[in-house]
GROMACS .gro file of N, CA and C in nm:
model
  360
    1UNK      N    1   0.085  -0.118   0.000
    1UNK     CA    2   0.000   0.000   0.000
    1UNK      C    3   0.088   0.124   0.000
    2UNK      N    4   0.031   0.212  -0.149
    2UNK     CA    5   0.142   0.331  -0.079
    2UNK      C    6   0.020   0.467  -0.149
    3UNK      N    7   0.113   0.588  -0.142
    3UNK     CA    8   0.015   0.703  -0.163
    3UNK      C    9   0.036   0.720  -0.345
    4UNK      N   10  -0.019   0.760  -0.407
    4UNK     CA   11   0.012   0.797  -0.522
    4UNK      C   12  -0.031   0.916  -0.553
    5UNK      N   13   0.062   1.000  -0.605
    5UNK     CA   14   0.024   1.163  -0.699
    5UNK      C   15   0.025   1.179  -0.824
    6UNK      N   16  -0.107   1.198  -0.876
    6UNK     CA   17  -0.143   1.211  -1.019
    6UNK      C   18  -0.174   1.369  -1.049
    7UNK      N   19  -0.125   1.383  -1.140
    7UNK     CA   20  -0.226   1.550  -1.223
    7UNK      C   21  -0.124   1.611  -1.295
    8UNK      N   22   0.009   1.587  -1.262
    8UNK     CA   23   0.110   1.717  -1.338
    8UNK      C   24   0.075   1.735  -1.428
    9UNK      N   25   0.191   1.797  -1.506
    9UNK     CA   26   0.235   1.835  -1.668
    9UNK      C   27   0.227   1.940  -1.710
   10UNK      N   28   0.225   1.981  -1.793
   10UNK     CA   29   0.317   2.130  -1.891
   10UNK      C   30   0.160   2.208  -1.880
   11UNK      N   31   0.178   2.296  -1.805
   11UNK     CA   32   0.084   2.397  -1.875
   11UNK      C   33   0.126   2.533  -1.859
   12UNK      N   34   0.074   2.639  -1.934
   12UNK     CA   35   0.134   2.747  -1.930
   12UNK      C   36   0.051   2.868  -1.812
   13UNK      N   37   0.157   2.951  -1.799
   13UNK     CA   38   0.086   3.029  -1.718
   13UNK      C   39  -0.004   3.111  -1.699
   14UNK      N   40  -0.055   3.109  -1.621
   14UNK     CA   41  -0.203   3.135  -1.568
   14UNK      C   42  -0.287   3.041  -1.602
   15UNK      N   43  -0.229   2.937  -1.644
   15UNK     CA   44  -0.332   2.766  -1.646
   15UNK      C   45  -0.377   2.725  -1.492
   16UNK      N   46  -0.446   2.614  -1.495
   16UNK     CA   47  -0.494   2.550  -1.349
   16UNK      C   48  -0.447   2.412  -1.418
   17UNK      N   49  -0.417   2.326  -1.268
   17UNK     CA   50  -0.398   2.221  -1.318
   17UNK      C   51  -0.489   2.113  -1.146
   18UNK      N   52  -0.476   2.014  -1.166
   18UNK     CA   53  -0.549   1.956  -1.009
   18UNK      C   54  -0.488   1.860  -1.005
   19UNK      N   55  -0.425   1.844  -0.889
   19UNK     CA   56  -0.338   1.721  -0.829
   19UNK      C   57  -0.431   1.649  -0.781
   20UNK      N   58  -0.422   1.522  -0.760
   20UNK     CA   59  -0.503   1.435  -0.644
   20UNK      C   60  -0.344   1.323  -0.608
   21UNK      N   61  -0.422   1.259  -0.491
   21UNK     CA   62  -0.334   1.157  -0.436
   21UNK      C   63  -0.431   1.044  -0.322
   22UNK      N   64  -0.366   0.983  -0.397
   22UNK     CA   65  -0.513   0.837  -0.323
   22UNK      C   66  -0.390   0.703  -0.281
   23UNK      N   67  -0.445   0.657  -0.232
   23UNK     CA   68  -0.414   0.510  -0.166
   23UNK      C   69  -0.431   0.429  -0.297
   24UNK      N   70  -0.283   0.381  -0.317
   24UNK     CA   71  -0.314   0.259  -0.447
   24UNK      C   72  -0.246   0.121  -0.344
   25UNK      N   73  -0.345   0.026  -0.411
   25UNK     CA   74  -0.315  -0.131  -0.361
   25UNK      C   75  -0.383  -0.170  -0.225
   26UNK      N   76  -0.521  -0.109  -0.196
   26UNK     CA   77  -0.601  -0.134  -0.095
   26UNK      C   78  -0.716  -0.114  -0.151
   27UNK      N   79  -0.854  -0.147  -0.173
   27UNK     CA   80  -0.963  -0.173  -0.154
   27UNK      C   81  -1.022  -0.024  -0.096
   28UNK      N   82  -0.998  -0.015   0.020
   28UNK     CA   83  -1.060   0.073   0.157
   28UNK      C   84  -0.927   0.111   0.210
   29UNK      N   85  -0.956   0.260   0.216
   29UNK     CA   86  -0.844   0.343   0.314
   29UNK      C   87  -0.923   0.463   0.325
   30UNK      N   88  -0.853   0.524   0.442
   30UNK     CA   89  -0.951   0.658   0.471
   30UNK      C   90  -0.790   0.725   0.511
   31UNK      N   91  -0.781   0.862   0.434
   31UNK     CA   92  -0.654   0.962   0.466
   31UNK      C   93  -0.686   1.051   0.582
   32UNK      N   94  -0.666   1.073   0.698
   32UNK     CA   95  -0.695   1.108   0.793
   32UNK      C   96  -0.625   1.287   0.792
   33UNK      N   97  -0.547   1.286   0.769
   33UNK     CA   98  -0.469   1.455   0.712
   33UNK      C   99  -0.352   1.409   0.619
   34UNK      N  100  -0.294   1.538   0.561
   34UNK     CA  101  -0.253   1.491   0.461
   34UNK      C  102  -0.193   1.648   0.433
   35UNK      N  103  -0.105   1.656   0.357
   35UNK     CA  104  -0.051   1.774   0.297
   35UNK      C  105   0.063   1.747   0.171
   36UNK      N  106   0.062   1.883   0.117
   36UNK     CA  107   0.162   1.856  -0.030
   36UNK      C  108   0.251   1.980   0.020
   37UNK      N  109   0.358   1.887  -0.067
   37UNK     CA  110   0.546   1.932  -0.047
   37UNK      C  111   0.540   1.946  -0.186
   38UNK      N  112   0.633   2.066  -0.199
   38UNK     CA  113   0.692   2.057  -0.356
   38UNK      C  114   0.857   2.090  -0.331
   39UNK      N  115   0.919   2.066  -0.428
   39UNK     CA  116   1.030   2.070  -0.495
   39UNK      C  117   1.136   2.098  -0.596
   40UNK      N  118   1.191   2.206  -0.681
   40UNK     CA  119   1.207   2.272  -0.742
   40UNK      C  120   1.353   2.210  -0.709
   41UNK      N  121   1.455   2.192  -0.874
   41UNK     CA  122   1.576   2.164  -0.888
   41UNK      C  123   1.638   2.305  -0.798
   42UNK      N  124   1.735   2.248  -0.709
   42UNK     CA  125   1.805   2.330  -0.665
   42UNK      C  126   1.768   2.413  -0.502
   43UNK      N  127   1.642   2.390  -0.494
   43UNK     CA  128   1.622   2.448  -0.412
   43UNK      C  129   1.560   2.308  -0.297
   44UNK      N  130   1.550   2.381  -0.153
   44UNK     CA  131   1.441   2.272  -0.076
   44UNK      C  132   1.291   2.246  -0.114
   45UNK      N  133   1.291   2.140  -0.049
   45UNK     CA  134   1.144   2.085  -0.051
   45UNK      C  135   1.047   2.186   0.013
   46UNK      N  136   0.948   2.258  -0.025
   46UNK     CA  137   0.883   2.353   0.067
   46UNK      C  138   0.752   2.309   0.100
   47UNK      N  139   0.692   2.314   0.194
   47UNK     CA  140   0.530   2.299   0.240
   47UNK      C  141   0.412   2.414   0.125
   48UNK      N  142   0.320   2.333   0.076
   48UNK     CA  143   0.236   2.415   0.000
   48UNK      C  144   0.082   2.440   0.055
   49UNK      N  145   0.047   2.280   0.092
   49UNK     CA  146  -0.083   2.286   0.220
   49UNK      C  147  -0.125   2.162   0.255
   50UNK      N  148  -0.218   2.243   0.367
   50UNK     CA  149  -0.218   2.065   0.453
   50UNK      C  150  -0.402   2.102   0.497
   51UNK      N  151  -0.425   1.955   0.538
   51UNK     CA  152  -0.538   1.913   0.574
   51UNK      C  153  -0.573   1.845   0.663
   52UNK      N  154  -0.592   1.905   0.792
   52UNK     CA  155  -0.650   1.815   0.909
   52UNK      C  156  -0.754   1.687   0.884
   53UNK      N  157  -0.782   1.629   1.029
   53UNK     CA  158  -0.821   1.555   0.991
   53UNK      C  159  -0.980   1.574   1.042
   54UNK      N  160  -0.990   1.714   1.050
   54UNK     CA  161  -1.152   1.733   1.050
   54UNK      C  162  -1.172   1.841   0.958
   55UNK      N  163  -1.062   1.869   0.850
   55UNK     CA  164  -1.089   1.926   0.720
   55UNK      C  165  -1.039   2.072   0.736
   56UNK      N  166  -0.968   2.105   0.845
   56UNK     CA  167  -0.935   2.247   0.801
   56UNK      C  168  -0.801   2.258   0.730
   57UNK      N  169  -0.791   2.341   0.669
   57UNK     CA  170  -0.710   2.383   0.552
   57UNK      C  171  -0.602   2.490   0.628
   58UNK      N  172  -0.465   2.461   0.533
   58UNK     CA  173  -0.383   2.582   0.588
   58UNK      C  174  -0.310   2.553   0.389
   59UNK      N  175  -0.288   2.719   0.349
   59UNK     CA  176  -0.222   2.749   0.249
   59UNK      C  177  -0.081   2.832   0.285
   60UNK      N  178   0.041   2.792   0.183
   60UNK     CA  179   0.134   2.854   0.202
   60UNK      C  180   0.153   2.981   0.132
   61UNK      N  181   0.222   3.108   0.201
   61UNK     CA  182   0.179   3.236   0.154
   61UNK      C  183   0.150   3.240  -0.002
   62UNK      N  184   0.303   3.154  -0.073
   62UNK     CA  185   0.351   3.187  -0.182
   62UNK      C  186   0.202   3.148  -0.270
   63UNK      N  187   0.138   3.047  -0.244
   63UNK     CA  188   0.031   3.014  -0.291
   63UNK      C  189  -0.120   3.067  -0.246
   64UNK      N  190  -0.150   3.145  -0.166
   64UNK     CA  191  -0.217   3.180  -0.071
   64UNK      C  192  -0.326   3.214  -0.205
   65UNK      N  193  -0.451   3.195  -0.225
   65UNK     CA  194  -0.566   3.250  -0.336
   65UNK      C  195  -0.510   3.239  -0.459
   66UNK      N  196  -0.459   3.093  -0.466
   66UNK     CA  197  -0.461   3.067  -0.592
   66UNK      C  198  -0.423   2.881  -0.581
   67UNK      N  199  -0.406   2.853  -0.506
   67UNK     CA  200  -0.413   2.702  -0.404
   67UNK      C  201  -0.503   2.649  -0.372
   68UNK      N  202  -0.575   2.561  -0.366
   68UNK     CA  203  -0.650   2.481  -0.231
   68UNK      C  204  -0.593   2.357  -0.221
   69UNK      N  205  -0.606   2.306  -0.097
   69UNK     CA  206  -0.608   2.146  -0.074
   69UNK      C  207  -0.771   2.127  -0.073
   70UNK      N  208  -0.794   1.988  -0.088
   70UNK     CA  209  -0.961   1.976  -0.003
   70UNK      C  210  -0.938   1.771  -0.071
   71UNK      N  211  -1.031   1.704   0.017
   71UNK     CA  212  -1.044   1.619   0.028
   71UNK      C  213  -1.182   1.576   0.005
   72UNK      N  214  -1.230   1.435  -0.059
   72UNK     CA  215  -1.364   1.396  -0.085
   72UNK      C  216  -1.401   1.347  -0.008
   73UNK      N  217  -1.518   1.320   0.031
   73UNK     CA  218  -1.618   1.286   0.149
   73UNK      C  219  -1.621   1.142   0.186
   74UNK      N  220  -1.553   1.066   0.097
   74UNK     CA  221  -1.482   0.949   0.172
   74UNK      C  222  -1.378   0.893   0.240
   75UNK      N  223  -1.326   1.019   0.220
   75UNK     CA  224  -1.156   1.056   0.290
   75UNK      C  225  -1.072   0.962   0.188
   76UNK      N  226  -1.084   0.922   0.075
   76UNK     CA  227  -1.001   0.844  -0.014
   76UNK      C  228  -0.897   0.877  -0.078
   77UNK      N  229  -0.952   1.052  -0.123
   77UNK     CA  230  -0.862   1.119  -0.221
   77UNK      C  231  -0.812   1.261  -0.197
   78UNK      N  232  -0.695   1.347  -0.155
   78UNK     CA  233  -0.679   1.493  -0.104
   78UNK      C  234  -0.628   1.524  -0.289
   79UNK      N  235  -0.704   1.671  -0.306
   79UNK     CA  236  -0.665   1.762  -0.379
   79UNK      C  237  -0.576   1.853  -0.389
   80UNK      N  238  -0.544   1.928  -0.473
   80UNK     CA  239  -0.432   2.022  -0.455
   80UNK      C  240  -0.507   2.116  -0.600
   81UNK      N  241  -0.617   2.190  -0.622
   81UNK     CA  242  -0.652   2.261  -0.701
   81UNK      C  243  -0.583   2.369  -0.703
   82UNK      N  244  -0.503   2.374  -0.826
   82UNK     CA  245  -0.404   2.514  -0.866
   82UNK      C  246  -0.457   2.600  -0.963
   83UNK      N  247  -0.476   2.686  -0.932
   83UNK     CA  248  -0.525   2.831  -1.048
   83UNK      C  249  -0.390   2.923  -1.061
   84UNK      N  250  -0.434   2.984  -1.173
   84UNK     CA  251  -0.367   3.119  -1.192
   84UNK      C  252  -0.193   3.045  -1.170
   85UNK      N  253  -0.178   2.957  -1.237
   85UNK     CA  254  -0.021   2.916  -1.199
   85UNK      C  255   0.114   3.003  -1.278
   86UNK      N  256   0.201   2.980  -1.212
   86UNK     CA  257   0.352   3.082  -1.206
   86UNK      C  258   0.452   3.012  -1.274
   87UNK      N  259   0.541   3.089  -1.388
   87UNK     CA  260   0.643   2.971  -1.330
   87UNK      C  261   0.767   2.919  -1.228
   88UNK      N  262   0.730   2.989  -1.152
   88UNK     CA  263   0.743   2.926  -1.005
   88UNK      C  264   0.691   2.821  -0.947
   89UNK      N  265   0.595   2.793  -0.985
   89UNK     CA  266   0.558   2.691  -0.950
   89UNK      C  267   0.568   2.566  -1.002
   90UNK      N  268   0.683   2.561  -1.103
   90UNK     CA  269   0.727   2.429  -1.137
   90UNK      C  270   0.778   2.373  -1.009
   91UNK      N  271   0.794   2.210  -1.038
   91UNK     CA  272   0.881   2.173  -0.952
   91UNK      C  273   0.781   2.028  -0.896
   92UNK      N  274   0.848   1.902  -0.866
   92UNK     CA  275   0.764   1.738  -0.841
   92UNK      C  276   0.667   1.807  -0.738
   93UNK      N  277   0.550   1.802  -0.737
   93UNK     CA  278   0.506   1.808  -0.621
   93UNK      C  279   0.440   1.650  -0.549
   94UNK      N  280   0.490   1.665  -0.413
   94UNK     CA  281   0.454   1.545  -0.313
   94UNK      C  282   0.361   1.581  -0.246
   95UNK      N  283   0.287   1.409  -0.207
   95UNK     CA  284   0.178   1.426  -0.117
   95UNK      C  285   0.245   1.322   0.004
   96UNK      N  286   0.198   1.357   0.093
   96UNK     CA  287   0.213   1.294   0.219
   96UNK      C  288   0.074   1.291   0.310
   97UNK      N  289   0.077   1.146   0.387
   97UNK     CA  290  -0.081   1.172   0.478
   97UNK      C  291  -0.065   1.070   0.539
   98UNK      N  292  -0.177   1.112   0.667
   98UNK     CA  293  -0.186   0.982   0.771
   98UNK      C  294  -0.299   0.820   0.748
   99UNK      N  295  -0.268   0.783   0.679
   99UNK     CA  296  -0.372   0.678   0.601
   99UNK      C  297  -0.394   0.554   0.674
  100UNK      N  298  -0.547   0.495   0.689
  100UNK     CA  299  -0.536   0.397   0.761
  100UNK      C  300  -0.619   0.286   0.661
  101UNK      N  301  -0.555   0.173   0.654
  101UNK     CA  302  -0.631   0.062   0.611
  101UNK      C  303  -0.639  -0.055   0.663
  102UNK      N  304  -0.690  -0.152   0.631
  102UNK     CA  305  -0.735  -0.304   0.696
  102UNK      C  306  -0.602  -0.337   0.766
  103UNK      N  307  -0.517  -0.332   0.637
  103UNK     CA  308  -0.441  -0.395   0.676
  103UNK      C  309  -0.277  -0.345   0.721
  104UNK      N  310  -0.260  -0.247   0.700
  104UNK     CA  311  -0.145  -0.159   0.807
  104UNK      C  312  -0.224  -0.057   0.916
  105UNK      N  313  -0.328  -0.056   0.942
  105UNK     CA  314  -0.369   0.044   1.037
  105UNK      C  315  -0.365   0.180   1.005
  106UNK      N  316  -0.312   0.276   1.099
  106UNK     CA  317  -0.271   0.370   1.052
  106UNK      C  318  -0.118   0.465   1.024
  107UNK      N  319  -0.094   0.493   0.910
  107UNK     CA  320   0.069   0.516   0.893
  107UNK      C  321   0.056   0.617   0.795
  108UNK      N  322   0.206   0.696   0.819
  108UNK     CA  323   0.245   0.781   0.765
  108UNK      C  324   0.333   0.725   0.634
  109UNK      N  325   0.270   0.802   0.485
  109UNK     CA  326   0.260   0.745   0.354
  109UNK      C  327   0.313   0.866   0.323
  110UNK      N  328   0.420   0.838   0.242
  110UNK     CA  329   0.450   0.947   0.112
  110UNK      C  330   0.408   0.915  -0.031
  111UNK      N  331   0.415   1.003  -0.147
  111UNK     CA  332   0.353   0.975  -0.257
  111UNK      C  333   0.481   1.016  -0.348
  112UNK      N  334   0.495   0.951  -0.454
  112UNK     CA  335   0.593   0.968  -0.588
  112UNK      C  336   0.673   1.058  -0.606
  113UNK      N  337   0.514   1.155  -0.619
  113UNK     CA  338   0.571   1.281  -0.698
  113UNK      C  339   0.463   1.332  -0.784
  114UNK      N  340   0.467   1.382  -0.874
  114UNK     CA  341   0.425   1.435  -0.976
  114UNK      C  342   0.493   1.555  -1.012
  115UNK      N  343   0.538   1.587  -1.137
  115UNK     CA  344   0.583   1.723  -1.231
  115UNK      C  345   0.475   1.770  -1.206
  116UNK      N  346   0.514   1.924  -1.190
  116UNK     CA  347   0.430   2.031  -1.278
  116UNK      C  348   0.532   2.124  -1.341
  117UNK      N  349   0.543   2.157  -1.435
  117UNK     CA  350   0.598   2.233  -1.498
  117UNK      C  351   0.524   2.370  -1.568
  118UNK      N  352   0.556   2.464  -1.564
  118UNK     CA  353   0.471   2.588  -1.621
  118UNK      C  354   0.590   2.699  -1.720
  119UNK      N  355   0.523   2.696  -1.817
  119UNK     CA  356   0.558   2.777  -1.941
  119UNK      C  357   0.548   2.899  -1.911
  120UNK      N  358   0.652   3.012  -1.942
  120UNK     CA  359   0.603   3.152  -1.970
  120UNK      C  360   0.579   3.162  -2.038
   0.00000   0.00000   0.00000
């Protein structure tokens, strides 16, 4: 069981693009909080936003009204809806979360990755 991040790829700026990240290789899991890291060659890994586990939201400045996280009502899948994107905001972005299933309980999961890359 691990986390997986889907959505990157090339779009240009002021595109939107939507990340998700779900539990692959379980049946049933519920993500209890959860947040996305990104990563840019050269630089650190930075915090972008996170999601409790009774749904409140925190955005990082750089992204602040033009970001969301949010999660679906089965707790299966956390979002990362990007508007108005920069190219700054290239760079893998990661998901991380507290996920519980049948059969590991509950544990702390990282996810792949995913590109985003943005065109001027």
């Amino acid at each position: 069981v691990q986390l997986q991040a889907y959505g990157g790829g090339l779009v240009q700026a002021g595109g939107s693009l939507r990340l998700s990240c779900a539990a692959a290789g379980t049946s049933w899991s519920v993500i209890n909080f959860a947040d996305w890291s990104r990563q840019s060659p050269g630089n650190p890994r930075e915090a972008v936003a996170t999601i409790g586990s009774g749904g409140a939201t925190d955005v990082a400045d750089a992204v602040a009204g033009r970001f969301a996280i949010s999660r679906d009502g089965a707790k299966k899948t956390v979002y990362l809806e990007m508007n108005n994107l920069k190219p700054e905001d290239t760079g893998v972005y990661y998901c991380h979360g507290n996920v519980w299933t049948p059969s590991t309980g509950s544990v702390d999961m990282w996810g792949q990755g995913t590109l985003v890359t943005v065109s001027s």
